[in-house]
Amino acid sequence: MRDKNSKKLLNWDFKKQLQTIRPIRNVKIKQCDYLHFLFCDNSQLDEFIEKIPKNNDKYIAKIAGKRCSDLDGLFSEFKRAFKFPDYFGYNWAAFDECLNDLDWISADSYLLVIEDMDKILVNDSANFESFLKYLFNTALEWINGRNYDDFLTKKTPFDIYFHSNEKSSSDIVKRIFETSVSTTRPIDEKMIDLKILEKYLDLEISKDELGELSQGFAPVKYHGSIEVHKEHLIHLLEKYLKKEISDNDFVDWVNFIWFSEWYTYFEEDSDLIASVMNELEEIDEEGKELTVEKAELYINVLKNNIEV
């Protein structure tokens, strides 16, 4: 069993969950679905925004974090950036209502950039958590579309960019993901702990940390955890087929993600993962070699949710 200081074995591009890209020099973006982090100085942020492809159907709103040190400042800045109506009530209910409406803006997609995220509500943890909750829920409502009796909206992209300089990057990521907003979430959300996930992608993660990642994804229905482990198994099998990982290391990593007591609580297609894991375990215990045919079968099973 490998610990968190074990040698790095693989480094694949897990595009569905996390990417690191540099659209302009010295600008680093960490991306996770609709939520993105930009770590650069303010002039580079302006350059980044300038390079975003623009059209009449995309609405770009920029929030100055330095003006949002308290709740009144935050509400005022969002009112300005999103052109909230004059009747905006400067409270969370009004914030939620207006940000989910935006009927006065003609757009097919929204892009929100918050400059100096580290300066948002710096001495108000409770309202900072409320801010994240309403913001993330709003993004998901736009992305998933609404089908209420009196309020229908189509699926609409709503991307959020949190900016800070490099010096403050670790602090702001930690502050965001230490809130309860990131650890308890509906089944269809994609919030994750970026730092733990990075270690997972590089296979430099302890069993305890992997368990924390799994539970943190979806503590109620485990859907996010299932998808992570499924992707991991698929990648391991694909690397094995390409001979980019040895037989011994493959067995080590299969064992590494094997939590028998945890799989007991899987739902939906989780039995699929357990079935593949059981067969892999039998192959290991009997001293057999995983054949190319079997590896391809397991990949097909996991990708297409079919019986083993």
Short mmCIF file of C-alpha atoms in Angstrom, two decimals:
data_model
loop_
_atom_site.label_atom_id
_atom_site.label_comp_id
_atom_site.label_asym_id
_atom_site.label_seq_id
_atom_site.Cartn_x
_atom_site.Cartn_y
_atom_site.Cartn_z
CA MET A 1 0.00 0.00 0.00
CA ARG A 2 1.43 3.38 -0.93
CA ASP A 3 1.37 6.39 1.33
CA LYS A 4 1.08 10.04 0.43
CA ASN A 5 4.83 10.32 -0.08
CA SER A 6 4.96 7.45 -2.58
CA LYS A 7 6.69 7.89 -5.92
CA LYS A 8 4.59 9.38 -8.68
CA LEU A 9 3.61 6.64 -11.13
CA LEU A 10 1.34 8.33 -13.63
CA ASN A 11 0.27 11.79 -14.62
CA TRP A 12 -2.77 11.82 -16.89
CA ASP A 13 -4.99 14.64 -18.06
CA PHE A 14 -8.28 14.20 -16.20
CA LYS A 15 -10.12 16.76 -18.31
CA LYS A 16 -13.59 16.07 -16.96
CA GLN A 17 -12.59 17.22 -13.48
CA LEU A 18 -9.56 19.48 -13.52
CA GLN A 19 -7.32 21.26 -15.98
CA THR A 20 -4.34 23.58 -15.75
CA ILE A 21 -3.97 25.88 -18.73
CA ARG A 22 -2.12 29.11 -19.50
CA PRO A 23 -4.01 31.22 -22.04
CA ILE A 24 -1.56 34.08 -21.63
CA ARG A 25 1.87 34.29 -20.11
CA ASN A 26 2.04 33.76 -16.33
CA VAL A 27 -1.72 33.37 -15.95
CA LYS A 28 -2.62 30.09 -14.31
CA ILE A 29 -6.16 28.77 -14.37
CA LYS A 30 -7.43 25.88 -12.32
CA GLN A 31 -10.69 24.75 -13.79
CA CYS A 32 -13.48 22.57 -12.47
CA ASP A 33 -16.68 22.50 -14.52
CA TYR A 34 -18.28 25.96 -14.13
CA LEU A 35 -15.85 27.13 -11.40
CA HIS A 36 -12.42 28.44 -12.33
CA PHE A 37 -9.48 29.95 -10.42
CA LEU A 38 -7.12 32.51 -11.96
CA PHE A 39 -3.83 33.26 -10.19
CA CYS A 40 -2.07 36.29 -11.66
CA ASP A 41 -1.61 40.00 -11.09
CA ASN A 42 -4.41 42.45 -11.86
CA SER A 43 -3.01 43.69 -15.15
CA GLN A 44 -2.76 40.12 -16.41
CA LEU A 45 -6.35 39.56 -15.35
CA ASP A 46 -7.41 42.49 -17.52
CA GLU A 47 -5.43 41.01 -20.39
CA PHE A 48 -7.13 37.65 -19.85
CA ILE A 49 -10.59 39.25 -19.93
CA GLU A 50 -9.65 41.17 -23.06
CA LYS A 51 -8.76 37.89 -24.80
CA ILE A 52 -12.09 36.22 -24.00
CA PRO A 53 -14.02 35.75 -27.28
CA LYS A 54 -16.91 38.20 -27.15
CA ASN A 55 -20.24 38.31 -28.92
CA ASN A 56 -23.62 39.90 -28.35
CA ASP A 57 -24.95 36.73 -26.71
CA LYS A 58 -22.27 36.51 -23.99
CA TYR A 59 -22.53 38.73 -20.92
CA ILE A 60 -19.33 39.33 -18.96
CA ALA A 61 -19.60 40.77 -15.44
CA LYS A 62 -16.53 41.82 -13.47
CA ILE A 63 -16.71 42.25 -9.69
CA ALA A 64 -14.05 44.24 -7.79
CA GLY A 65 -13.34 42.27 -4.63
CA LYS A 66 -11.78 45.29 -2.96
CA ARG A 67 -15.23 46.91 -2.96
CA CYS A 68 -16.83 43.88 -1.30
CA SER A 69 -15.23 43.89 2.13
CA ASP A 70 -18.68 44.07 3.73
CA LEU A 71 -22.16 42.93 2.75
CA ASP A 72 -23.39 46.33 1.54
CA GLY A 73 -20.35 46.64 -0.70
CA LEU A 74 -20.89 43.15 -2.11
CA PHE A 75 -24.55 43.77 -2.91
CA SER A 76 -23.75 47.16 -4.47
CA GLU A 77 -21.03 45.69 -6.66
CA PHE A 78 -23.25 42.88 -7.94
CA LYS A 79 -26.07 45.35 -8.56
CA ARG A 80 -23.71 47.42 -10.70
CA ALA A 81 -22.16 44.48 -12.58
CA PHE A 82 -25.44 42.69 -13.32
CA LYS A 83 -27.59 45.82 -13.62
CA PHE A 84 -30.00 44.80 -10.87
CA PRO A 85 -33.25 46.83 -10.88
CA ASP A 86 -33.65 49.79 -8.53
CA TYR A 87 -35.98 47.75 -6.34
CA PHE A 88 -33.11 45.39 -5.40
CA GLY A 89 -33.44 44.87 -1.64
CA TYR A 90 -29.81 44.45 -0.51
CA ASN A 91 -30.38 41.10 1.21
CA TRP A 92 -29.72 37.45 0.33
CA ALA A 93 -33.28 36.76 -0.81
CA ALA A 94 -33.15 39.69 -3.24
CA PHE A 95 -29.64 38.69 -4.35
CA ASP A 96 -30.82 35.17 -5.09
CA GLU A 97 -33.93 36.36 -6.91
CA CYS A 98 -32.17 38.90 -9.14
CA LEU A 99 -29.20 36.69 -10.00
CA ASN A 100 -31.56 33.89 -11.01
CA ASP A 101 -33.71 36.23 -13.11
CA LEU A 102 -31.53 38.55 -15.23
CA ASP A 103 -34.48 39.02 -17.55
CA TRP A 104 -33.23 42.55 -18.28
CA ILE A 105 -30.02 41.19 -19.84
CA SER A 106 -30.19 39.64 -23.30
CA ALA A 107 -27.62 36.83 -23.23
CA ASP A 108 -27.20 33.14 -24.05
CA SER A 109 -24.29 32.71 -21.64
CA TYR A 110 -22.85 34.46 -18.58
CA LEU A 111 -19.29 34.84 -17.40
CA LEU A 112 -18.59 36.24 -13.95
CA VAL A 113 -15.07 37.34 -13.00
CA ILE A 114 -14.41 38.24 -9.36
CA GLU A 115 -11.18 40.19 -9.08
CA ASP A 116 -9.28 39.83 -5.77
CA MET A 117 -11.51 37.10 -4.39
CA ASP A 118 -9.31 37.10 -1.28
CA LYS A 119 -10.76 40.52 -0.36
CA ILE A 120 -14.40 39.39 -0.36
CA LEU A 121 -16.03 39.58 3.10
CA VAL A 122 -12.66 39.01 4.74
CA ASN A 123 -13.95 39.28 8.32
CA ASP A 124 -17.36 37.71 7.80
CA SER A 125 -17.13 33.93 7.44
CA ALA A 126 -20.87 33.34 7.84
CA ASN A 127 -21.86 35.67 5.01
CA PHE A 128 -18.94 34.47 2.88
CA GLU A 129 -20.38 30.96 3.11
CA SER A 130 -23.85 32.28 2.25
CA PHE A 131 -22.35 34.11 -0.72
CA LEU A 132 -20.81 30.90 -2.07
CA LYS A 133 -24.01 28.96 -1.51
CA TYR A 134 -26.18 31.41 -3.45
CA LEU A 135 -23.57 31.88 -6.15
CA PHE A 136 -22.99 28.18 -6.80
CA ASN A 137 -26.70 27.35 -6.66
CA THR A 138 -27.38 30.13 -9.15
CA ALA A 139 -24.73 28.82 -11.55
CA LEU A 140 -26.19 25.32 -11.37
CA GLU A 141 -29.73 26.57 -11.96
CA TRP A 142 -28.62 28.37 -15.10
CA ILE A 143 -26.49 25.46 -16.29
CA ASN A 144 -29.15 22.79 -15.69
CA GLY A 145 -32.08 24.94 -16.81
CA ARG A 146 -35.32 25.48 -14.90
CA ASN A 147 -38.64 23.76 -15.32
CA TYR A 148 -40.86 25.48 -12.78
CA ASP A 149 -44.55 26.01 -13.56
CA ASP A 150 -44.23 29.75 -13.93
CA PHE A 151 -40.52 30.03 -14.69
CA LEU A 152 -38.85 28.13 -17.52
CA THR A 153 -35.28 28.70 -18.69
CA LYS A 154 -33.16 26.71 -21.10
CA LYS A 155 -29.74 25.39 -20.15
CA THR A 156 -27.45 28.42 -20.09
CA PRO A 157 -23.67 28.46 -19.47
CA PHE A 158 -22.76 30.37 -16.31
CA ASP A 159 -19.01 30.37 -15.64
CA ILE A 160 -17.46 31.79 -12.49
CA TYR A 161 -13.83 32.91 -12.33
CA PHE A 162 -12.27 33.56 -8.91
CA HIS A 163 -9.11 35.66 -9.17
CA SER A 164 -6.28 36.32 -6.74
CA ASN A 165 -2.57 36.92 -7.02
CA GLU A 166 -0.22 33.95 -6.69
CA LYS A 167 0.67 34.85 -3.10
CA SER A 168 -2.95 34.53 -1.96
CA SER A 169 -3.88 31.55 -4.14
CA SER A 170 -3.53 28.82 -1.52
CA ASP A 171 -5.39 30.83 1.10
CA ILE A 172 -8.40 31.55 -1.09
CA VAL A 173 -8.71 27.97 -2.36
CA LYS A 174 -8.49 26.71 1.21
CA ARG A 175 -11.04 29.24 2.45
CA ILE A 176 -13.54 28.29 -0.24
CA PHE A 177 -13.24 24.55 0.10
CA GLU A 178 -13.26 24.57 3.89
CA THR A 179 -16.82 25.89 3.90
CA SER A 180 -19.70 23.46 4.21
CA VAL A 181 -20.76 24.54 0.72
CA SER A 182 -18.02 22.36 -0.77
CA THR A 183 -18.56 19.27 1.38
CA THR A 184 -22.33 18.82 1.27
CA ARG A 185 -23.92 19.13 -2.13
CA PRO A 186 -26.78 17.83 -4.28
CA ILE A 187 -26.14 14.81 -6.46
CA ASP A 188 -25.64 16.78 -9.69
CA GLU A 189 -23.12 19.31 -8.43
CA LYS A 190 -19.41 19.05 -9.17
CA MET A 191 -17.70 20.89 -6.33
CA ILE A 192 -14.42 19.26 -5.31
CA ASP A 193 -11.36 19.88 -3.18
CA LEU A 194 -8.83 20.86 -5.84
CA LYS A 195 -5.74 20.21 -3.73
CA ILE A 196 -6.75 16.68 -2.77
CA LEU A 197 -7.86 15.96 -6.33
CA GLU A 198 -4.49 17.05 -7.71
CA LYS A 199 -2.77 14.52 -5.45
CA TYR A 200 -5.27 11.90 -6.57
CA LEU A 201 -4.58 12.56 -10.24
CA ASP A 202 -0.84 12.25 -9.66
CA LEU A 203 -1.36 9.08 -7.58
CA GLU A 204 0.26 10.72 -4.56
CA ILE A 205 -2.53 10.33 -2.06
CA SER A 206 -2.97 8.32 1.14
CA LYS A 207 -5.85 5.92 1.76
CA ASP A 208 -7.32 8.28 4.35
CA GLU A 209 -7.18 11.21 1.93
CA LEU A 210 -8.76 9.13 -0.82
CA GLY A 211 -11.57 8.22 1.55
CA GLU A 212 -11.99 11.91 2.37
CA LEU A 213 -12.20 12.73 -1.34
CA SER A 214 -14.76 9.99 -1.91
CA GLN A 215 -16.98 11.04 0.96
CA GLY A 216 -16.56 14.73 0.21
CA PHE A 217 -17.86 14.37 -3.32
CA ALA A 218 -21.34 13.22 -2.36
CA PRO A 219 -21.84 12.17 1.25
CA VAL A 220 -25.51 11.35 0.69
CA LYS A 221 -25.80 9.44 -2.58
CA TYR A 222 -22.12 8.90 -3.42
CA HIS A 223 -22.71 9.64 -7.11
CA GLY A 224 -19.67 11.89 -7.47
CA SER A 225 -17.49 9.36 -5.66
CA ILE A 226 -18.67 6.59 -7.97
CA GLU A 227 -17.76 8.62 -11.05
CA VAL A 228 -14.29 9.41 -9.69
CA HIS A 229 -13.51 5.77 -8.95
CA LYS A 230 -14.96 4.66 -12.27
CA GLU A 231 -12.75 7.13 -14.16
CA HIS A 232 -9.75 6.03 -12.10
CA LEU A 233 -10.33 2.36 -12.93
CA ILE A 234 -10.76 3.14 -16.62
CA HIS A 235 -7.53 5.14 -16.69
CA LEU A 236 -5.62 2.40 -14.86
CA LEU A 237 -6.88 -0.24 -17.28
CA GLU A 238 -6.03 1.92 -20.29
CA LYS A 239 -2.53 2.58 -18.95
CA TYR A 240 -2.12 -1.15 -18.33
CA LEU A 241 -3.08 -1.95 -21.92
CA LYS A 242 -0.56 0.57 -23.21
CA LYS A 243 2.10 -0.98 -20.94
CA GLU A 244 2.59 2.38 -19.26
CA ILE A 245 2.24 0.77 -15.84
CA SER A 246 3.70 -2.52 -14.56
CA ASP A 247 1.66 -5.50 -13.40
CA ASN A 248 2.74 -4.94 -9.79
CA ASP A 249 1.97 -1.24 -9.82
CA PHE A 250 -1.40 -1.92 -11.42
CA VAL A 251 -2.28 -4.36 -8.62
CA ASP A 252 -1.05 -1.86 -6.02
CA TRP A 253 -3.36 0.85 -7.34
CA VAL A 254 -6.35 -1.46 -7.69
CA ASN A 255 -5.86 -2.46 -4.06
CA PHE A 256 -5.33 1.15 -3.13
CA ILE A 257 -8.84 2.17 -4.16
CA TRP A 258 -10.50 -0.92 -2.76
CA PHE A 259 -12.72 -0.11 0.22
CA SER A 260 -14.97 -3.11 0.78
CA GLU A 261 -16.95 -1.50 3.60
CA TRP A 262 -17.44 1.62 1.48
CA TYR A 263 -18.61 -0.20 -1.64
CA THR A 264 -21.36 -1.79 0.44
CA TYR A 265 -23.19 1.54 0.38
CA PHE A 266 -22.87 2.23 -3.33
CA GLU A 267 -26.06 2.81 -5.28
CA GLU A 268 -27.11 2.74 -8.92
CA ASP A 269 -24.17 1.67 -11.15
CA SER A 270 -21.85 1.22 -8.17
CA ASP A 271 -22.41 -2.56 -8.32
CA LEU A 272 -20.70 -2.37 -11.67
CA ILE A 273 -17.48 -1.07 -10.14
CA ALA A 274 -17.64 -3.63 -7.34
CA SER A 275 -18.09 -6.44 -9.91
CA VAL A 276 -15.02 -5.36 -11.85
CA MET A 277 -13.04 -4.92 -8.64
CA ASN A 278 -14.06 -8.42 -7.47
CA GLU A 279 -12.89 -9.96 -10.74
CA LEU A 280 -9.60 -8.07 -10.58
CA GLU A 281 -9.12 -9.27 -7.01
CA GLU A 282 -9.76 -12.89 -8.05
CA ILE A 283 -7.19 -12.59 -10.84
CA ASP A 284 -4.64 -11.27 -8.34
CA GLU A 285 -5.37 -13.91 -5.68
CA GLU A 286 -5.12 -16.76 -8.20
CA GLY A 287 -1.85 -15.40 -9.56
CA LYS A 288 -3.25 -15.02 -13.04
CA GLU A 289 -2.36 -12.37 -15.60
CA LEU A 290 -4.92 -9.79 -16.65
CA THR A 291 -5.38 -10.47 -20.36
CA VAL A 292 -5.84 -7.79 -22.99
CA GLU A 293 -9.31 -9.16 -23.72
CA LYS A 294 -10.36 -8.92 -20.07
CA ALA A 295 -8.95 -5.40 -19.68
CA GLU A 296 -10.81 -4.24 -22.80
CA LEU A 297 -13.98 -5.90 -21.50
CA TYR A 298 -13.74 -4.09 -18.16
CA ILE A 299 -13.17 -0.74 -19.87
CA ASN A 300 -16.24 -1.30 -22.04
CA VAL A 301 -18.29 -2.36 -19.00
CA LEU A 302 -17.35 0.74 -17.01
CA LYS A 303 -17.75 3.19 -19.88
CA ASN A 304 -21.12 1.87 -21.02
CA ASN A 305 -22.64 0.72 -17.71
CA ILE A 306 -23.25 -2.87 -18.78
CA GLU A 307 -23.05 -6.13 -16.85
CA VAL A 308 -19.70 -7.91 -16.54
#
